[in-house]
């Protein structure tokens, strides 16, 4: 018996030694790949020890685990959502929910998206085992949130809410949209907005926009959410923060709401871009899968509208509850009638669909020479995929990522060009380029970063010519934020076109520069 134990111990020691050696080789491969291709400075970090152990494929390539998650969790969550959608669809008048969110086509499309997401993750030769697992778990949590939010939306009072003149910042990434969005959202007497925490951990409790204390508590949930990622990928918040800061109590891109509506993560789809490229067989327009088809885009904006209406109802209901609990005289809640201020670069290719859902929307465009954006955009992709991609795998090189950034930028700019030319040709359209209307404003990147408070005042003057500008309290909050942001700002990652094997000719974008920058 002792002999068998000795043999087993020896075999285990050999196995452990092989795995340890493989972990060391993978660590070295990542370091070498970073030095050769990614060039992530200062904040280049590696996953936790257990994650690196799993990524050696010591327990397989993750297919069995993905299958288990699908059978035990995702399929059940999907079925619950489909049943709720079918229930909503029985309301023939569409009082409880717009048909686009629950009819048979919506149900089929949701199932197709979730199934395709599973197939793309499973077949990926680029993603690590851990990355595949976490992305697919994200599909499960998205479906759980989908069910809860859809149930809240199935309410006549919610559907009767009116979204008035929302503002959308619709420019490509790396054009100062984040700093403008976050500073304007500080004027809580003029706008409603969503924080990082609202979108990433929405349930079980939604928080009214006027409830500052409740938003702080929700921010603690957001901190916990970020800590869970730090546990798996130590340093990931700083790594991403070197290009785009993640702060629980600050306004964030509304694309995160789409994670829940689509049944999988929209904001991380670029991690599957090698799969999308191979499917297109050379006809790559820069889009990411069927989630950017016209049909799904229209669904996405109907979903976003429902979320905004839910929160408007929450504002009213929680104010009434507080008045009853505290025995206060009845009054209108502080955010009644306030417009939303939203931001997402992924609106740029779909402006007509966005306008169809929000016909009185106001658009803010910030224009920057694409030649100055591409390297920054490609570097953003790199810091976001550095924990997920296998070094040397398809799609992981600087050249491939640079090419994808060019394609994606073309996707953004083409949408803006088509929309603008179309409205320039319409008589008296408020969305034409030089209309000086209360529905559209075009700013230059240089003027925004040079004077953010001045740019905000300019926006107020053009959008609300008969109203006062930002209050003294709002301007004080904006200036305090800018001082704090400057003090806390991390060192940005170095990047250049040469890093991505691109030339000035590759990033000329003549149609865009002629229309918006000449």
Coordinates of C-alpha atoms in Angstrom, one line a residue:
X1 CA 0.0 0.0 0.0
X2 CA 2.9 2.3 0.9
X3 CA 4.3 1.7 -2.6
X4 CA 1.1 2.8 -4.3
X5 CA 1.0 6.0 -2.2
X6 CA 4.6 6.7 -3.2
X7 CA 3.8 6.2 -6.9
X8 CA 0.7 8.5 -6.7
X9 CA 2.7 11.1 -4.8
X10 CA 5.5 11.0 -7.4
X11 CA 3.0 11.3 -10.3
X12 CA 1.3 14.2 -8.6
X13 CA 4.6 15.9 -8.0
X14 CA 5.5 15.4 -11.7
X15 CA 2.1 16.8 -12.7
X16 CA 2.4 19.8 -10.4
X17 CA 5.9 20.4 -11.6
X18 CA 4.7 20.4 -15.3
X19 CA 1.9 22.8 -14.4
X20 CA 4.3 25.1 -12.5
X21 CA 6.7 25.1 -15.5
X22 CA 3.8 25.9 -17.9
X23 CA 2.6 28.7 -15.7
X24 CA 6.2 30.1 -15.7
X25 CA 6.3 29.8 -19.5
X26 CA 2.9 31.6 -19.8
X27 CA 4.1 34.4 -17.5
X28 CA 7.2 34.8 -19.6
X29 CA 5.2 34.7 -22.8
X30 CA 2.9 37.5 -21.6
X31 CA 5.9 39.6 -20.5
X32 CA 7.6 39.1 -23.8
X33 CA 4.4 39.8 -25.8
X34 CA 3.9 43.0 -23.8
X35 CA 7.5 44.2 -24.5
X36 CA 7.1 43.3 -28.2
X37 CA 3.5 44.2 -29.0
X38 CA 1.4 45.8 -26.3
X39 CA 3.8 48.2 -24.6
X40 CA 1.6 48.6 -21.5
X41 CA 3.7 50.7 -19.1
X42 CA 3.6 50.8 -15.3
X43 CA 0.2 49.1 -14.9
X44 CA 0.8 45.8 -16.7
X45 CA -0.5 43.2 -14.3
X46 CA -1.1 39.5 -14.3
X47 CA -4.0 37.5 -13.1
X48 CA -4.2 35.9 -9.7
X49 CA -2.2 32.7 -9.1
X50 CA -5.3 30.5 -9.3
X51 CA -6.4 32.1 -12.5
X52 CA -3.0 31.5 -14.1
X53 CA -3.2 27.9 -12.9
X54 CA -6.6 27.5 -14.6
X55 CA -5.3 29.2 -17.8
X56 CA -2.7 26.5 -18.3
X57 CA -5.6 24.3 -19.3
X58 CA -4.7 21.8 -16.6
X59 CA -8.5 21.0 -16.3
X60 CA -9.1 21.3 -20.1
X61 CA -9.9 24.2 -22.4
X62 CA -13.0 25.2 -20.5
X63 CA -15.6 23.6 -22.8
X64 CA -17.0 21.4 -20.1
X65 CA -17.3 24.3 -17.7
X66 CA -19.0 26.4 -20.3
X67 CA -21.4 23.6 -21.0
X68 CA -22.2 23.2 -17.3
X69 CA -22.8 27.0 -16.9
X70 CA -25.1 26.9 -19.9
X71 CA -27.2 24.0 -18.7
X72 CA -27.3 24.9 -15.0
X73 CA -27.6 28.6 -15.2
X74 CA -27.8 30.4 -18.5
X75 CA -30.5 28.3 -20.1
X76 CA -32.7 28.5 -17.1
X77 CA -32.3 32.3 -16.8
X78 CA -33.0 32.6 -20.5
X79 CA -36.2 30.6 -20.3
X80 CA -37.4 32.7 -17.4
X81 CA -36.8 35.9 -19.5
X82 CA -38.5 34.3 -22.6
X83 CA -41.6 33.3 -20.5
X84 CA -41.8 36.9 -19.1
X85 CA -41.5 38.3 -22.6
X86 CA -44.3 36.0 -23.8
X87 CA -46.5 37.1 -20.9
X88 CA -45.9 40.7 -21.8
X89 CA -46.7 40.0 -25.4
X90 CA -50.2 38.8 -24.4
X91 CA -51.1 42.4 -23.6
X92 CA -52.4 43.0 -27.1
X93 CA -52.7 46.8 -26.7
X94 CA -49.1 47.1 -25.7
X95 CA -50.0 49.1 -22.6
X96 CA -47.5 47.3 -20.4
X97 CA -44.5 47.1 -22.8
X98 CA -43.6 48.1 -26.3
X99 CA -44.0 45.1 -28.6
X100 CA -40.5 45.4 -29.9
X101 CA -39.3 44.3 -26.5
X102 CA -41.4 41.2 -26.1
X103 CA -42.9 39.9 -29.4
X104 CA -42.0 36.7 -31.0
X105 CA -39.3 38.2 -33.1
X106 CA -37.7 39.8 -30.0
X107 CA -37.8 36.4 -28.2
X108 CA -36.2 34.6 -31.2
X109 CA -33.6 37.3 -31.5
X110 CA -32.7 37.1 -27.8
X111 CA -32.3 33.3 -28.0
X112 CA -30.2 33.6 -31.1
X113 CA -27.9 36.2 -29.6
X114 CA -27.3 34.2 -26.4
X115 CA -26.7 31.0 -28.4
X116 CA -24.3 32.8 -30.8
X117 CA -22.4 34.3 -27.8
X118 CA -21.9 30.9 -26.4
X119 CA -20.7 29.5 -29.7
X120 CA -18.3 32.4 -30.2
X121 CA -16.8 32.1 -26.8
X122 CA -16.5 28.3 -27.0
X123 CA -14.8 28.4 -30.4
X124 CA -12.4 31.3 -29.6
X125 CA -8.8 30.4 -29.8
X126 CA -7.8 33.8 -28.6
X127 CA -9.4 33.9 -25.1
X128 CA -8.0 32.3 -22.0
X129 CA -10.1 29.7 -20.1
X130 CA -10.8 32.2 -17.3
X131 CA -11.9 34.9 -19.8
X132 CA -14.3 32.6 -21.5
X133 CA -15.8 31.6 -18.2
X134 CA -16.2 35.1 -16.9
X135 CA -17.7 36.4 -20.2
X136 CA -20.2 33.6 -20.2
X137 CA -21.1 34.2 -16.5
X138 CA -21.7 37.8 -17.6
X139 CA -24.4 36.4 -19.9
X140 CA -26.1 34.8 -16.9
X141 CA -26.0 37.9 -14.7
X142 CA -27.2 40.0 -17.7
X143 CA -30.2 37.7 -18.1
X144 CA -31.0 37.8 -14.4
X145 CA -31.0 41.6 -14.6
X146 CA -33.0 41.5 -17.8
X147 CA -35.8 39.6 -16.0
X148 CA -35.8 42.0 -13.1
X149 CA -35.8 45.1 -15.1
X150 CA -38.3 43.8 -17.6
X151 CA -40.7 43.0 -14.8
X152 CA -40.3 46.6 -13.5
X153 CA -41.0 47.9 -17.0
X154 CA -44.2 45.9 -17.3
X155 CA -46.2 48.7 -15.6
X156 CA -48.6 51.1 -17.2
X157 CA -47.3 53.9 -15.1
X158 CA -43.8 53.3 -16.3
X159 CA -44.9 53.2 -19.9
X160 CA -46.8 56.5 -19.4
X161 CA -43.6 58.3 -18.4
X162 CA -42.4 60.8 -21.0
X163 CA -38.7 61.3 -21.7
X164 CA -38.3 64.9 -22.6
X165 CA -35.4 66.3 -24.7
X166 CA -32.6 63.9 -23.5
X167 CA -29.1 64.9 -24.4
X168 CA -26.8 62.4 -26.0
X169 CA -23.1 62.9 -26.4
X170 CA -22.6 60.9 -29.6
X171 CA -19.0 61.3 -30.7
X172 CA -16.3 58.6 -31.2
X173 CA -14.1 57.5 -28.2
X174 CA -11.1 59.5 -27.2
X175 CA -12.7 62.9 -27.9
X176 CA -13.2 64.2 -24.3
X177 CA -16.7 62.8 -24.2
X178 CA -16.2 61.2 -20.8
X179 CA -14.9 64.3 -19.0
X180 CA -17.8 66.4 -20.6
X181 CA -20.4 63.9 -19.6
X182 CA -19.1 63.5 -16.0
X183 CA -18.9 67.3 -15.4
X184 CA -22.3 68.1 -17.0
X185 CA -23.9 65.4 -14.9
X186 CA -22.8 67.2 -11.7
X187 CA -25.5 69.8 -12.4
X188 CA -28.2 67.7 -10.6
X189 CA -30.7 70.6 -10.8
X190 CA -30.7 70.4 -14.6
X191 CA -30.0 66.8 -15.6
X192 CA -30.5 63.2 -14.6
X193 CA -27.7 60.7 -15.3
X194 CA -26.7 57.1 -14.5
X195 CA -23.6 56.3 -12.5
X196 CA -21.2 53.4 -13.0
X197 CA -22.8 51.6 -10.0
X198 CA -26.4 52.0 -11.3
X199 CA -25.7 50.1 -14.5
X200 CA -23.3 47.5 -13.2
X201 CA -25.2 46.4 -10.1
X202 CA -28.8 47.7 -10.7
X203 CA -30.7 45.1 -8.7
X204 CA -32.2 44.4 -6.3
X205 CA -32.9 48.1 -5.5
X206 CA -33.0 51.0 -7.9
X207 CA -32.1 54.4 -6.5
X208 CA -33.9 57.6 -7.2
X209 CA -31.8 60.3 -9.0
X210 CA -32.6 62.8 -6.2
X211 CA -31.5 60.5 -3.4
X212 CA -27.8 61.4 -2.9
X213 CA -27.5 59.2 0.2
X214 CA -28.9 56.3 -1.7
X215 CA -26.6 56.9 -4.6
X216 CA -23.6 56.8 -2.2
X217 CA -24.8 53.4 -0.9
X218 CA -25.2 52.1 -4.4
X219 CA -21.6 53.4 -5.0
X220 CA -20.4 51.0 -2.3
X221 CA -22.0 48.2 -4.3
X222 CA -20.1 49.4 -7.3
X223 CA -16.9 49.4 -5.2
X224 CA -17.5 45.8 -4.3
X225 CA -18.1 44.9 -7.9
X226 CA -14.7 46.4 -8.8
X227 CA -13.1 44.5 -5.9
X228 CA -14.4 41.2 -7.3
X229 CA -12.6 41.9 -10.5
X230 CA -9.5 42.9 -8.7
X231 CA -9.6 39.6 -6.9
X232 CA -9.4 37.7 -10.2
X233 CA -7.2 40.3 -12.0
X234 CA -5.1 42.2 -9.5
X235 CA -4.4 45.7 -10.8
X236 CA -7.1 45.6 -13.6
X237 CA -8.8 48.8 -12.4
X238 CA -5.5 50.7 -12.6
X239 CA -4.7 49.1 -16.0
X240 CA -8.0 50.2 -17.5
X241 CA -7.9 53.4 -15.5
X242 CA -4.7 54.5 -17.3
X243 CA -7.0 54.9 -20.4
X244 CA -10.5 55.2 -19.0
X245 CA -11.1 55.6 -15.2
X246 CA -13.8 53.4 -13.5
X247 CA -15.4 55.3 -10.6
X248 CA -18.5 53.9 -8.9
X249 CA -20.1 57.3 -8.2
X250 CA -19.4 59.0 -11.5
X251 CA -21.5 59.1 -14.7
X252 CA -20.7 56.3 -17.1
X253 CA -21.5 55.3 -20.7
X254 CA -25.1 54.0 -21.0
X255 CA -23.9 51.1 -23.2
X256 CA -23.7 49.1 -19.9
X257 CA -27.5 49.0 -19.8
X258 CA -27.4 47.1 -23.1
X259 CA -25.5 44.2 -21.4
X260 CA -28.8 43.4 -19.6
X261 CA -31.0 44.0 -22.6
X262 CA -29.0 41.9 -25.0
X263 CA -28.5 38.8 -22.7
X264 CA -24.7 39.2 -22.9
X265 CA -22.1 41.8 -22.5
X266 CA -22.1 44.4 -25.3
X267 CA -19.2 46.5 -23.8
X268 CA -16.8 43.6 -24.1
X269 CA -17.7 42.4 -27.6
X270 CA -14.4 43.6 -29.0
X271 CA -12.9 40.7 -27.1
X272 CA -14.5 38.5 -29.7
X273 CA -13.6 40.6 -32.7
X274 CA -11.4 37.9 -34.2
X275 CA -14.5 35.7 -34.4
X276 CA -16.5 38.4 -36.0
X277 CA -13.7 39.1 -38.5
X278 CA -13.5 35.5 -39.6
X279 CA -17.3 35.3 -40.1
X280 CA -17.3 38.4 -42.4
X281 CA -14.7 36.8 -44.7
X282 CA -13.1 40.0 -45.8
X283 CA -16.2 42.2 -45.8
X284 CA -15.5 43.8 -42.5
X285 CA -17.2 47.2 -41.8
X286 CA -16.0 47.5 -38.2
X287 CA -19.3 46.3 -36.6
X288 CA -19.4 43.7 -33.9
X289 CA -21.8 40.9 -34.8
X290 CA -25.5 40.9 -35.2
X291 CA -26.0 43.2 -32.2
X292 CA -25.3 46.1 -34.5
X293 CA -27.9 45.1 -37.1
X294 CA -30.6 47.7 -37.6
X295 CA -33.2 45.4 -36.1
X296 CA -31.2 44.9 -32.9
X297 CA -30.2 48.5 -32.7
X298 CA -33.9 49.5 -32.7
X299 CA -34.5 47.0 -29.9
X300 CA -31.5 48.3 -27.9
X301 CA -32.9 51.9 -28.0
X302 CA -36.4 50.7 -27.0
X303 CA -34.7 48.9 -24.1
X304 CA -32.8 52.0 -23.1
X305 CA -36.0 54.1 -23.2
X306 CA -37.7 51.6 -20.9
X307 CA -34.8 51.9 -18.4
X308 CA -35.0 55.7 -18.4
X309 CA -38.8 55.5 -17.9
X310 CA -38.4 53.0 -15.0
X311 CA -36.0 55.4 -13.2
X312 CA -38.3 58.4 -13.8
X313 CA -41.1 56.3 -12.1
X314 CA -38.7 55.4 -9.3
X315 CA -38.0 59.1 -8.7
X316 CA -41.7 59.8 -8.3
X317 CA -42.6 56.7 -6.3
X318 CA -39.7 56.9 -3.8
X319 CA -40.4 60.6 -3.3
X320 CA -44.0 59.9 -2.4
X321 CA -43.0 57.0 -0.1
X322 CA -40.5 59.3 1.7
X323 CA -43.2 62.0 2.1
X324 CA -45.6 59.5 3.7
X325 CA -42.9 57.9 6.0
X326 CA -41.6 61.3 7.2
X327 CA -45.1 62.9 7.3
X328 CA -44.1 65.6 4.9
X329 CA -46.5 67.8 2.9
X330 CA -47.1 66.5 -0.6
X331 CA -44.8 68.1 -3.2
X332 CA -43.2 67.4 -6.6
X333 CA -40.0 65.5 -6.5
X334 CA -36.8 67.4 -7.3
X335 CA -36.1 65.7 -10.6
X336 CA -39.5 66.0 -12.2
X337 CA -39.2 67.1 -15.8
X338 CA -35.4 67.0 -15.8
X339 CA -33.8 65.7 -19.1
X340 CA -31.3 62.9 -19.1
X341 CA -27.7 63.4 -20.1
X342 CA -26.3 60.2 -21.8
X343 CA -23.1 59.3 -23.5
X344 CA -21.9 56.4 -25.6
X345 CA -19.6 56.5 -28.6
X346 CA -21.5 53.5 -30.0
X347 CA -24.4 55.8 -30.7
X348 CA -22.4 57.4 -33.5
X349 CA -23.2 54.8 -36.2
X350 CA -26.9 54.7 -35.3
X351 CA -28.1 58.3 -35.0
X352 CA -31.2 57.9 -37.1
X353 CA -32.4 54.9 -35.0
X354 CA -31.6 56.9 -31.8
X355 CA -33.6 59.8 -33.1
X356 CA -36.5 57.6 -34.0
X357 CA -36.7 56.4 -30.4
X358 CA -36.1 59.9 -28.9
X359 CA -37.5 62.3 -31.5
X360 CA -36.7 65.5 -29.5
X361 CA -33.2 64.4 -28.5
X362 CA -30.3 66.9 -28.4
X363 CA -27.0 65.8 -29.8
X364 CA -23.5 66.9 -28.7
X365 CA -20.7 66.2 -31.2
X366 CA -17.1 66.6 -30.4
X367 CA -14.8 66.5 -33.4
X368 CA -11.1 65.5 -33.3
X369 CA -8.8 64.4 -36.1
X370 CA -9.1 60.6 -36.4
X371 CA -5.3 60.5 -37.0
X372 CA -5.0 61.7 -33.4
X373 CA -7.6 59.1 -32.1
X374 CA -6.6 55.8 -33.6
X375 CA -3.5 55.1 -31.6
X376 CA -5.3 56.0 -28.4
X377 CA -8.3 53.9 -29.3
X378 CA -6.1 50.9 -30.1
X379 CA -4.3 51.3 -26.8
X380 CA -7.6 51.3 -25.0
X381 CA -8.4 48.0 -26.7
X382 CA -5.1 46.6 -25.6
X383 CA -5.4 47.5 -21.9
X384 CA -8.9 46.0 -21.9
X385 CA -7.9 42.7 -23.6
X386 CA -4.5 42.2 -21.9
X387 CA -5.9 40.0 -19.2
X388 CA -8.1 38.0 -21.7
X389 CA -6.1 37.3 -24.8
X390 CA -3.5 34.6 -25.2
X391 CA -0.2 36.1 -26.3
X392 CA 0.5 35.4 -29.9
X393 CA -3.0 34.3 -30.6
X394 CA -5.1 35.5 -33.6
X395 CA -6.0 39.1 -33.1
X396 CA -3.6 39.8 -30.3
X397 CA -0.9 41.6 -32.2
X398 CA -0.5 45.4 -32.3
X399 CA -0.9 45.4 -36.0
X400 CA -4.2 43.5 -35.9
X401 CA -5.6 45.6 -33.1
X402 CA -4.5 48.8 -35.0
X403 CA -6.4 47.6 -38.0
X404 CA -9.5 46.9 -35.9
X405 CA -9.3 50.4 -34.4
X406 CA -9.2 51.9 -37.9
X407 CA -12.2 49.8 -39.0
X408 CA -14.1 50.7 -35.8
X409 CA -13.3 54.4 -36.3
X410 CA -14.6 54.2 -39.8
X411 CA -17.8 52.6 -38.5
X412 CA -18.3 55.6 -36.1
X413 CA -17.4 58.4 -38.6
X414 CA -19.4 56.9 -41.4
X415 CA -22.5 57.0 -39.3
X416 CA -21.9 60.6 -38.3
X417 CA -21.2 61.6 -42.0
X418 CA -24.3 59.9 -43.4
X419 CA -26.6 61.4 -40.7
X420 CA -25.1 64.9 -41.1
X421 CA -25.3 65.0 -44.9
X422 CA -28.9 63.7 -44.8
X423 CA -30.0 66.5 -42.5
X424 CA -27.9 69.1 -44.3
X425 CA -30.1 68.3 -47.3
X426 CA -33.3 68.6 -45.4
X427 CA -34.9 72.0 -45.3
X428 CA -34.6 73.7 -41.9
X429 CA -33.5 70.4 -40.1
X430 CA -32.5 71.2 -36.5
X431 CA -29.8 68.5 -36.9
X432 CA -28.0 70.0 -39.8
X433 CA -24.3 70.9 -39.2
X434 CA -24.5 74.7 -39.3
X435 CA -28.0 75.2 -38.1
X436 CA -27.1 76.7 -34.7
X437 CA -30.2 75.0 -33.4
X438 CA -31.3 74.0 -29.9
X439 CA -31.0 70.3 -31.0
X440 CA -27.4 70.0 -32.1
X441 CA -24.1 71.5 -31.2
X442 CA -20.7 70.7 -32.7
X443 CA -17.5 71.4 -30.7
X444 CA -13.9 70.8 -31.4
X445 CA -11.8 68.6 -29.1
X446 CA -9.2 71.2 -28.6
X447 CA -11.6 73.8 -27.4
X448 CA -13.3 71.4 -25.0
X449 CA -10.1 70.2 -23.3
X450 CA -8.8 73.7 -23.1
X451 CA -11.9 75.0 -21.3
X452 CA -14.4 72.5 -20.1
X453 CA -16.5 74.9 -18.0
X454 CA -16.6 77.4 -21.0
X455 CA -17.7 74.6 -23.3
X456 CA -20.5 73.6 -20.9
X457 CA -21.7 77.2 -20.7
X458 CA -21.7 77.3 -24.5
X459 CA -23.8 74.2 -24.6
X460 CA -26.3 75.7 -22.2
X461 CA -26.5 78.9 -24.2
X462 CA -27.2 77.1 -27.4
X463 CA -29.6 74.4 -26.1
X464 CA -31.4 76.6 -23.6
X465 CA -31.2 80.2 -24.9
X466 CA -34.1 81.4 -22.8
X467 CA -32.8 79.9 -19.5
X468 CA -29.9 80.7 -17.2
X469 CA -26.6 78.9 -17.5
X470 CA -25.2 76.5 -14.9
X471 CA -25.9 77.7 -11.3
X472 CA -23.0 78.8 -9.1
X473 CA -23.3 75.6 -7.1
X474 CA -23.0 73.5 -10.3
X475 CA -20.0 75.5 -11.5
X476 CA -18.3 75.1 -8.2
X477 CA -18.9 71.3 -8.3
X478 CA -17.5 71.2 -11.9
X479 CA -14.4 73.1 -10.9
X480 CA -13.8 71.0 -7.8
X481 CA -14.2 67.8 -10.0
X482 CA -11.7 69.1 -12.5
X483 CA -9.1 69.9 -9.8
X484 CA -9.6 66.5 -8.2
X485 CA -9.4 64.8 -11.6
X486 CA -6.2 66.5 -12.4
X487 CA -4.7 65.6 -9.1
X488 CA -5.7 62.0 -9.2
X489 CA -5.2 61.4 -12.9
X490 CA -3.0 58.4 -13.7
X491 CA -0.1 58.5 -16.1
X492 CA -1.5 57.7 -19.6
X493 CA -0.2 54.9 -21.7
X494 CA 2.3 55.9 -24.4
X495 CA 1.0 55.2 -27.9
X496 CA 1.8 56.1 -31.5
X497 CA 0.7 55.1 -35.0
X498 CA 4.1 53.4 -35.4
X499 CA 3.3 51.1 -32.5
X500 CA 0.3 49.7 -34.5
X501 CA 2.1 49.6 -37.9
X502 CA -0.1 52.4 -39.2
X503 CA 0.8 55.4 -41.3
X504 CA -0.8 58.8 -41.7
X505 CA -2.4 57.6 -45.0
X506 CA -4.1 54.7 -43.1
X507 CA -5.8 57.2 -40.8
X508 CA -6.6 60.1 -43.2
X509 CA -10.4 59.8 -43.0
X510 CA -10.7 62.6 -45.6
X511 CA -14.5 62.6 -45.8
X512 CA -14.8 63.2 -42.0
X513 CA -12.1 65.9 -41.8
X514 CA -13.5 67.7 -44.9
X515 CA -17.0 67.8 -43.4
X516 CA -16.3 68.5 -39.7
X517 CA -12.7 69.9 -39.4
X518 CA -12.1 72.0 -42.5

